[in-house]
mmCIF file with all atom_site columns, C-alpha atoms in Angstrom:
data_model
loop_
_atom_site.group_PDB
_atom_site.id
_atom_site.type_symbol
_atom_site.label_atom_id
_atom_site.label_alt_id
_atom_site.label_comp_id
_atom_site.label_asym_id
_atom_site.label_entity_id
_atom_site.label_seq_id
_atom_site.pdbx_PDB_ins_code
_atom_site.Cartn_x
_atom_site.Cartn_y
_atom_site.Cartn_z
_atom_site.occupancy
_atom_site.B_iso_or_equiv
_atom_site.pdbx_formal_charge
_atom_site.auth_seq_id
_atom_site.auth_comp_id
_atom_site.auth_asym_id
_atom_site.auth_atom_id
_atom_site.pdbx_PDB_model_num
ATOM 1   C CA . UNK U 1 1   ? 152.719 110.061 142.113 1.00 77.00 ? 1   UNK U CA 1
ATOM 2   C CA . UNK U 1 2   ? 152.023 106.979 139.872 1.00 86.00 ? 2   UNK U CA 1
ATOM 3   C CA . UNK U 1 3   ? 149.141 105.458 138.312 1.00 93.00 ? 3   UNK U CA 1
ATOM 4   C CA . UNK U 1 4   ? 148.255 102.242 137.955 1.00 96.00 ? 4   UNK U CA 1
ATOM 5   C CA . UNK U 1 5   ? 146.314 100.879 135.237 1.00 96.00 ? 5   UNK U CA 1
ATOM 6   C CA . UNK U 1 6   ? 145.125 96.843  135.589 1.00 97.00 ? 6   UNK U CA 1
ATOM 7   C CA . UNK U 1 7   ? 144.291 94.832  132.531 1.00 97.00 ? 7   UNK U CA 1
ATOM 8   C CA . UNK U 1 8   ? 143.654 90.920  131.610 1.00 97.00 ? 8   UNK U CA 1
ATOM 9   C CA . UNK U 1 9   ? 141.226 89.945  133.814 1.00 96.00 ? 9   UNK U CA 1
ATOM 10  C CA . UNK U 1 10  ? 138.448 87.739  132.828 1.00 97.00 ? 10  UNK U CA 1
ATOM 11  C CA . UNK U 1 11  ? 136.463 84.721  132.734 1.00 98.00 ? 11  UNK U CA 1
ATOM 12  C CA . UNK U 1 12  ? 137.757 81.133  132.757 1.00 98.00 ? 12  UNK U CA 1
ATOM 13  C CA . UNK U 1 13  ? 137.124 77.906  133.377 1.00 98.00 ? 13  UNK U CA 1
ATOM 14  C CA . UNK U 1 14  ? 138.476 76.041  136.298 1.00 98.00 ? 14  UNK U CA 1
ATOM 15  C CA . UNK U 1 15  ? 141.812 74.721  135.302 1.00 98.00 ? 15  UNK U CA 1
ATOM 16  C CA . UNK U 1 16  ? 142.557 77.482  132.961 1.00 98.00 ? 16  UNK U CA 1
ATOM 17  C CA . UNK U 1 17  ? 144.885 80.344  132.864 1.00 98.00 ? 17  UNK U CA 1
ATOM 18  C CA . UNK U 1 18  ? 144.903 84.057  132.780 1.00 98.00 ? 18  UNK U CA 1
ATOM 19  C CA . UNK U 1 19  ? 147.764 86.785  132.714 1.00 98.00 ? 19  UNK U CA 1
ATOM 20  C CA . UNK U 1 20  ? 146.937 90.317  134.422 1.00 98.00 ? 20  UNK U CA 1
ATOM 21  C CA . UNK U 1 21  ? 149.044 93.195  133.766 1.00 98.00 ? 21  UNK U CA 1
ATOM 22  C CA . UNK U 1 22  ? 149.706 96.467  135.727 1.00 98.00 ? 22  UNK U CA 1
ATOM 23  C CA . UNK U 1 23  ? 151.021 99.580  133.369 1.00 97.00 ? 23  UNK U CA 1
ATOM 24  C CA . UNK U 1 24  ? 152.502 102.090 135.352 1.00 95.00 ? 24  UNK U CA 1
ATOM 25  C CA . UNK U 1 25  ? 153.336 105.548 135.042 1.00 93.00 ? 25  UNK U CA 1
ATOM 26  C CA . UNK U 1 26  ? 156.056 107.436 136.783 1.00 78.00 ? 26  UNK U CA 1
ATOM 27  C CA . UNK U 1 27  ? 159.644 107.480 136.382 1.00 73.00 ? 27  UNK U CA 1
ATOM 28  C CA . UNK U 1 28  ? 160.443 105.992 139.302 1.00 85.00 ? 28  UNK U CA 1
ATOM 29  C CA . UNK U 1 29  ? 158.596 102.464 139.025 1.00 86.00 ? 29  UNK U CA 1
ATOM 30  C CA . UNK U 1 30  ? 161.817 100.656 139.576 1.00 84.00 ? 30  UNK U CA 1
ATOM 31  C CA . UNK U 1 31  ? 162.050 101.848 142.787 1.00 88.00 ? 31  UNK U CA 1
ATOM 32  C CA . UNK U 1 32  ? 158.639 100.477 143.792 1.00 92.00 ? 32  UNK U CA 1
ATOM 33  C CA . UNK U 1 33  ? 157.370 97.456  145.794 1.00 96.00 ? 33  UNK U CA 1
ATOM 34  C CA . UNK U 1 34  ? 154.847 95.765  143.714 1.00 97.00 ? 34  UNK U CA 1
ATOM 35  C CA . UNK U 1 35  ? 151.874 93.544  144.550 1.00 98.00 ? 35  UNK U CA 1
ATOM 36  C CA . UNK U 1 36  ? 148.494 92.236  143.866 1.00 98.00 ? 36  UNK U CA 1
ATOM 37  C CA . UNK U 1 37  ? 145.959 92.036  146.050 1.00 98.00 ? 37  UNK U CA 1
ATOM 38  C CA . UNK U 1 38  ? 142.310 90.132  145.865 1.00 98.00 ? 38  UNK U CA 1
ATOM 39  C CA . UNK U 1 39  ? 138.817 90.811  147.023 1.00 98.00 ? 39  UNK U CA 1
ATOM 40  C CA . UNK U 1 40  ? 136.206 88.725  146.638 1.00 97.00 ? 40  UNK U CA 1
ATOM 41  C CA . UNK U 1 41  ? 132.546 89.589  147.566 1.00 92.00 ? 41  UNK U CA 1
ATOM 42  C CA . UNK U 1 42  ? 131.838 89.643  151.291 1.00 95.00 ? 42  UNK U CA 1
ATOM 43  C CA . UNK U 1 43  ? 135.530 89.095  152.258 1.00 96.00 ? 43  UNK U CA 1
ATOM 44  C CA . UNK U 1 44  ? 138.770 91.127  153.124 1.00 97.00 ? 44  UNK U CA 1
ATOM 45  C CA . UNK U 1 45  ? 140.885 92.147  150.638 1.00 97.00 ? 45  UNK U CA 1
ATOM 46  C CA . UNK U 1 46  ? 144.285 90.217  150.838 1.00 98.00 ? 46  UNK U CA 1
ATOM 47  C CA . UNK U 1 47  ? 147.950 90.320  149.366 1.00 98.00 ? 47  UNK U CA 1
ATOM 48  C CA . UNK U 1 48  ? 148.405 87.504  147.023 1.00 98.00 ? 48  UNK U CA 1
ATOM 49  C CA . UNK U 1 49  ? 151.943 88.473  146.115 1.00 98.00 ? 49  UNK U CA 1
ATOM 50  C CA . UNK U 1 50  ? 154.342 90.722  145.601 1.00 98.00 ? 50  UNK U CA 1
ATOM 51  C CA . UNK U 1 51  ? 158.033 91.674  144.113 1.00 97.00 ? 51  UNK U CA 1
ATOM 52  C CA . UNK U 1 52  ? 160.780 93.501  144.785 1.00 96.00 ? 52  UNK U CA 1
ATOM 53  C CA . UNK U 1 53  ? 162.372 96.537  143.023 1.00 92.00 ? 53  UNK U CA 1
ATOM 54  C CA . UNK U 1 54  ? 164.474 94.303  141.084 1.00 91.00 ? 54  UNK U CA 1
ATOM 55  C CA . UNK U 1 55  ? 162.349 91.254  140.992 1.00 93.00 ? 55  UNK U CA 1
ATOM 56  C CA . UNK U 1 56  ? 165.188 89.359  143.373 1.00 94.00 ? 56  UNK U CA 1
ATOM 57  C CA . UNK U 1 57  ? 162.541 88.242  145.762 1.00 96.00 ? 57  UNK U CA 1
ATOM 58  C CA . UNK U 1 58  ? 159.217 87.512  146.006 1.00 98.00 ? 58  UNK U CA 1
ATOM 59  C CA . UNK U 1 59  ? 156.033 86.842  148.414 1.00 98.00 ? 59  UNK U CA 1
ATOM 60  C CA . UNK U 1 60  ? 153.370 84.595  147.521 1.00 98.00 ? 60  UNK U CA 1
ATOM 61  C CA . UNK U 1 61  ? 150.258 83.756  149.844 1.00 98.00 ? 61  UNK U CA 1
ATOM 62  C CA . UNK U 1 62  ? 150.271 80.158  150.297 1.00 98.00 ? 62  UNK U CA 1
ATOM 63  C CA . UNK U 1 63  ? 146.656 79.748  148.725 1.00 97.00 ? 63  UNK U CA 1
ATOM 64  C CA . UNK U 1 64  ? 147.980 80.560  145.942 1.00 98.00 ? 64  UNK U CA 1
ATOM 65  C CA . UNK U 1 65  ? 151.838 78.980  145.559 1.00 98.00 ? 65  UNK U CA 1
ATOM 66  C CA . UNK U 1 66  ? 152.821 76.833  142.727 1.00 98.00 ? 66  UNK U CA 1
ATOM 67  C CA . UNK U 1 67  ? 150.226 77.935  140.766 1.00 98.00 ? 67  UNK U CA 1
ATOM 68  C CA . UNK U 1 68  ? 150.801 81.825  140.301 1.00 98.00 ? 68  UNK U CA 1
ATOM 69  C CA . UNK U 1 69  ? 153.805 83.588  138.910 1.00 98.00 ? 69  UNK U CA 1
ATOM 70  C CA . UNK U 1 70  ? 154.576 87.433  139.809 1.00 98.00 ? 70  UNK U CA 1
ATOM 71  C CA . UNK U 1 71  ? 157.304 89.226  137.616 1.00 98.00 ? 71  UNK U CA 1
ATOM 72  C CA . UNK U 1 72  ? 157.746 92.871  136.116 1.00 96.00 ? 72  UNK U CA 1
ATOM 73  C CA . UNK U 1 73  ? 159.868 94.368  133.413 1.00 96.00 ? 73  UNK U CA 1
ATOM 74  C CA . UNK U 1 74  ? 161.337 97.997  134.989 1.00 93.00 ? 74  UNK U CA 1
ATOM 75  C CA . UNK U 1 75  ? 161.828 98.999  130.855 1.00 93.00 ? 75  UNK U CA 1
ATOM 76  C CA . UNK U 1 76  ? 158.392 98.773  130.211 1.00 94.00 ? 76  UNK U CA 1
ATOM 77  C CA . UNK U 1 77  ? 157.061 99.792  133.646 1.00 95.00 ? 77  UNK U CA 1
ATOM 78  C CA . UNK U 1 78  ? 154.744 96.714  133.995 1.00 96.00 ? 78  UNK U CA 1
ATOM 79  C CA . UNK U 1 79  ? 153.848 94.251  136.499 1.00 97.00 ? 79  UNK U CA 1
ATOM 80  C CA . UNK U 1 80  ? 152.566 90.897  135.578 1.00 98.00 ? 80  UNK U CA 1
ATOM 81  C CA . UNK U 1 81  ? 150.807 88.110  137.326 1.00 98.00 ? 81  UNK U CA 1
ATOM 82  C CA . UNK U 1 82  ? 150.725 84.642  136.008 1.00 98.00 ? 82  UNK U CA 1
ATOM 83  C CA . UNK U 1 83  ? 147.479 82.683  137.057 1.00 98.00 ? 83  UNK U CA 1
ATOM 84  C CA . UNK U 1 84  ? 147.728 79.095  136.376 1.00 98.00 ? 84  UNK U CA 1
ATOM 85  C CA . UNK U 1 85  ? 144.892 76.154  137.691 1.00 98.00 ? 85  UNK U CA 1
ATOM 86  C CA . UNK U 1 86  ? 142.530 78.536  138.830 1.00 98.00 ? 86  UNK U CA 1
ATOM 87  C CA . UNK U 1 87  ? 140.282 77.486  140.786 1.00 98.00 ? 87  UNK U CA 1
ATOM 88  C CA . UNK U 1 88  ? 136.590 79.423  141.735 1.00 97.00 ? 88  UNK U CA 1
ATOM 89  C CA . UNK U 1 89  ? 137.447 80.330  144.943 1.00 97.00 ? 89  UNK U CA 1
ATOM 90  C CA . UNK U 1 90  ? 140.370 82.754  143.130 1.00 98.00 ? 90  UNK U CA 1
ATOM 91  C CA . UNK U 1 91  ? 137.223 84.604  141.465 1.00 98.00 ? 91  UNK U CA 1
ATOM 92  C CA . UNK U 1 92  ? 137.860 88.320  142.573 1.00 98.00 ? 92  UNK U CA 1
ATOM 93  C CA . UNK U 1 93  ? 138.702 91.839  141.949 1.00 98.00 ? 93  UNK U CA 1
ATOM 94  C CA . UNK U 1 94  ? 142.254 91.540  141.681 1.00 98.00 ? 94  UNK U CA 1
ATOM 95  C CA . UNK U 1 95  ? 144.077 95.255  142.496 1.00 98.00 ? 95  UNK U CA 1
ATOM 96  C CA . UNK U 1 96  ? 147.952 96.143  141.620 1.00 98.00 ? 96  UNK U CA 1
ATOM 97  C CA . UNK U 1 97  ? 149.160 98.383  143.971 1.00 97.00 ? 97  UNK U CA 1
ATOM 98  C CA . UNK U 1 98  ? 152.652 99.548  144.562 1.00 95.00 ? 98  UNK U CA 1
ATOM 99  C CA . UNK U 1 99  ? 154.709 101.139 147.299 1.00 94.00 ? 99  UNK U CA 1
ATOM 100 C CA . UNK U 1 100 ? 158.197 103.145 148.015 1.00 89.00 ? 100 UNK U CA 1
ATOM 101 C CA . UNK U 1 101 ? 159.855 100.972 150.538 1.00 84.00 ? 101 UNK U CA 1
ATOM 102 C CA . UNK U 1 102 ? 163.654 101.027 151.284 1.00 81.00 ? 102 UNK U CA 1
ATOM 103 C CA . UNK U 1 103 ? 163.731 97.152  153.508 1.00 87.00 ? 103 UNK U CA 1
ATOM 104 C CA . UNK U 1 104 ? 162.247 94.594  152.114 1.00 91.00 ? 104 UNK U CA 1
ATOM 105 C CA . UNK U 1 105 ? 158.382 93.651  153.311 1.00 91.00 ? 105 UNK U CA 1
ATOM 106 C CA . UNK U 1 106 ? 155.387 92.952  151.324 1.00 94.00 ? 106 UNK U CA 1
ATOM 107 C CA . UNK U 1 107 ? 153.132 93.434  153.924 1.00 94.00 ? 107 UNK U CA 1
ATOM 108 C CA . UNK U 1 108 ? 153.800 97.114  154.027 1.00 92.00 ? 108 UNK U CA 1
ATOM 109 C CA . UNK U 1 109 ? 151.817 99.697  153.160 1.00 94.00 ? 109 UNK U CA 1
ATOM 110 C CA . UNK U 1 110 ? 151.128 99.877  149.705 1.00 95.00 ? 110 UNK U CA 1
ATOM 111 C CA . UNK U 1 111 ? 150.929 103.869 148.643 1.00 93.00 ? 111 UNK U CA 1
ATOM 112 C CA . UNK U 1 112 ? 149.441 103.654 144.844 1.00 94.00 ? 112 UNK U CA 1
ATOM 113 C CA . UNK U 1 113 ? 146.534 101.395 143.878 1.00 96.00 ? 113 UNK U CA 1
ATOM 114 C CA . UNK U 1 114 ? 144.767 100.472 140.669 1.00 97.00 ? 114 UNK U CA 1
ATOM 115 C CA . UNK U 1 115 ? 141.321 100.599 139.900 1.00 97.00 ? 115 UNK U CA 1
ATOM 116 C CA . UNK U 1 116 ? 140.956 96.479  139.696 1.00 97.00 ? 116 UNK U CA 1
ATOM 117 C CA . UNK U 1 117 ? 140.398 93.808  137.242 1.00 97.00 ? 117 UNK U CA 1
ATOM 118 C CA . UNK U 1 118 ? 137.405 91.274  137.534 1.00 98.00 ? 118 UNK U CA 1
ATOM 119 C CA . UNK U 1 119 ? 138.479 87.284  137.475 1.00 98.00 ? 119 UNK U CA 1
ATOM 120 C CA . UNK U 1 120 ? 135.772 84.956  137.304 1.00 98.00 ? 120 UNK U CA 1
ATOM 121 C CA . UNK U 1 121 ? 136.490 81.443  137.487 1.00 98.00 ? 121 UNK U CA 1
ATOM 122 C CA . UNK U 1 122 ? 133.728 78.912  136.321 1.00 97.00 ? 122 UNK U CA 1
ATOM 123 C CA . UNK U 1 123 ? 133.580 75.572  138.339 1.00 94.00 ? 123 UNK U CA 1
#
């Protein structure tokens, strides 16, 4: 069992930056593909970015390419999301998620979820 706890959300002006963190419990964090999802009011949850077990592979949705960066520290059992050049349309609840996977497929079925952290970007 893995427990995920996000932090770092908040209110920021358009063009600003935020860094989200997701701390994971459990000894097998390094075996999990980790992803960040977001869900805006009235919209479906979407995969924003994901990172492979050792950070060697990443995925980004087109809407965040060049602005967001995912990274992980397998010693600290933490995954990060650096968000730059934020736009009002980035406003959403951001969720951290993890899945056990033997083949890199970031859009697979995620097994574990955090509680979410609110990101609000004002115009």
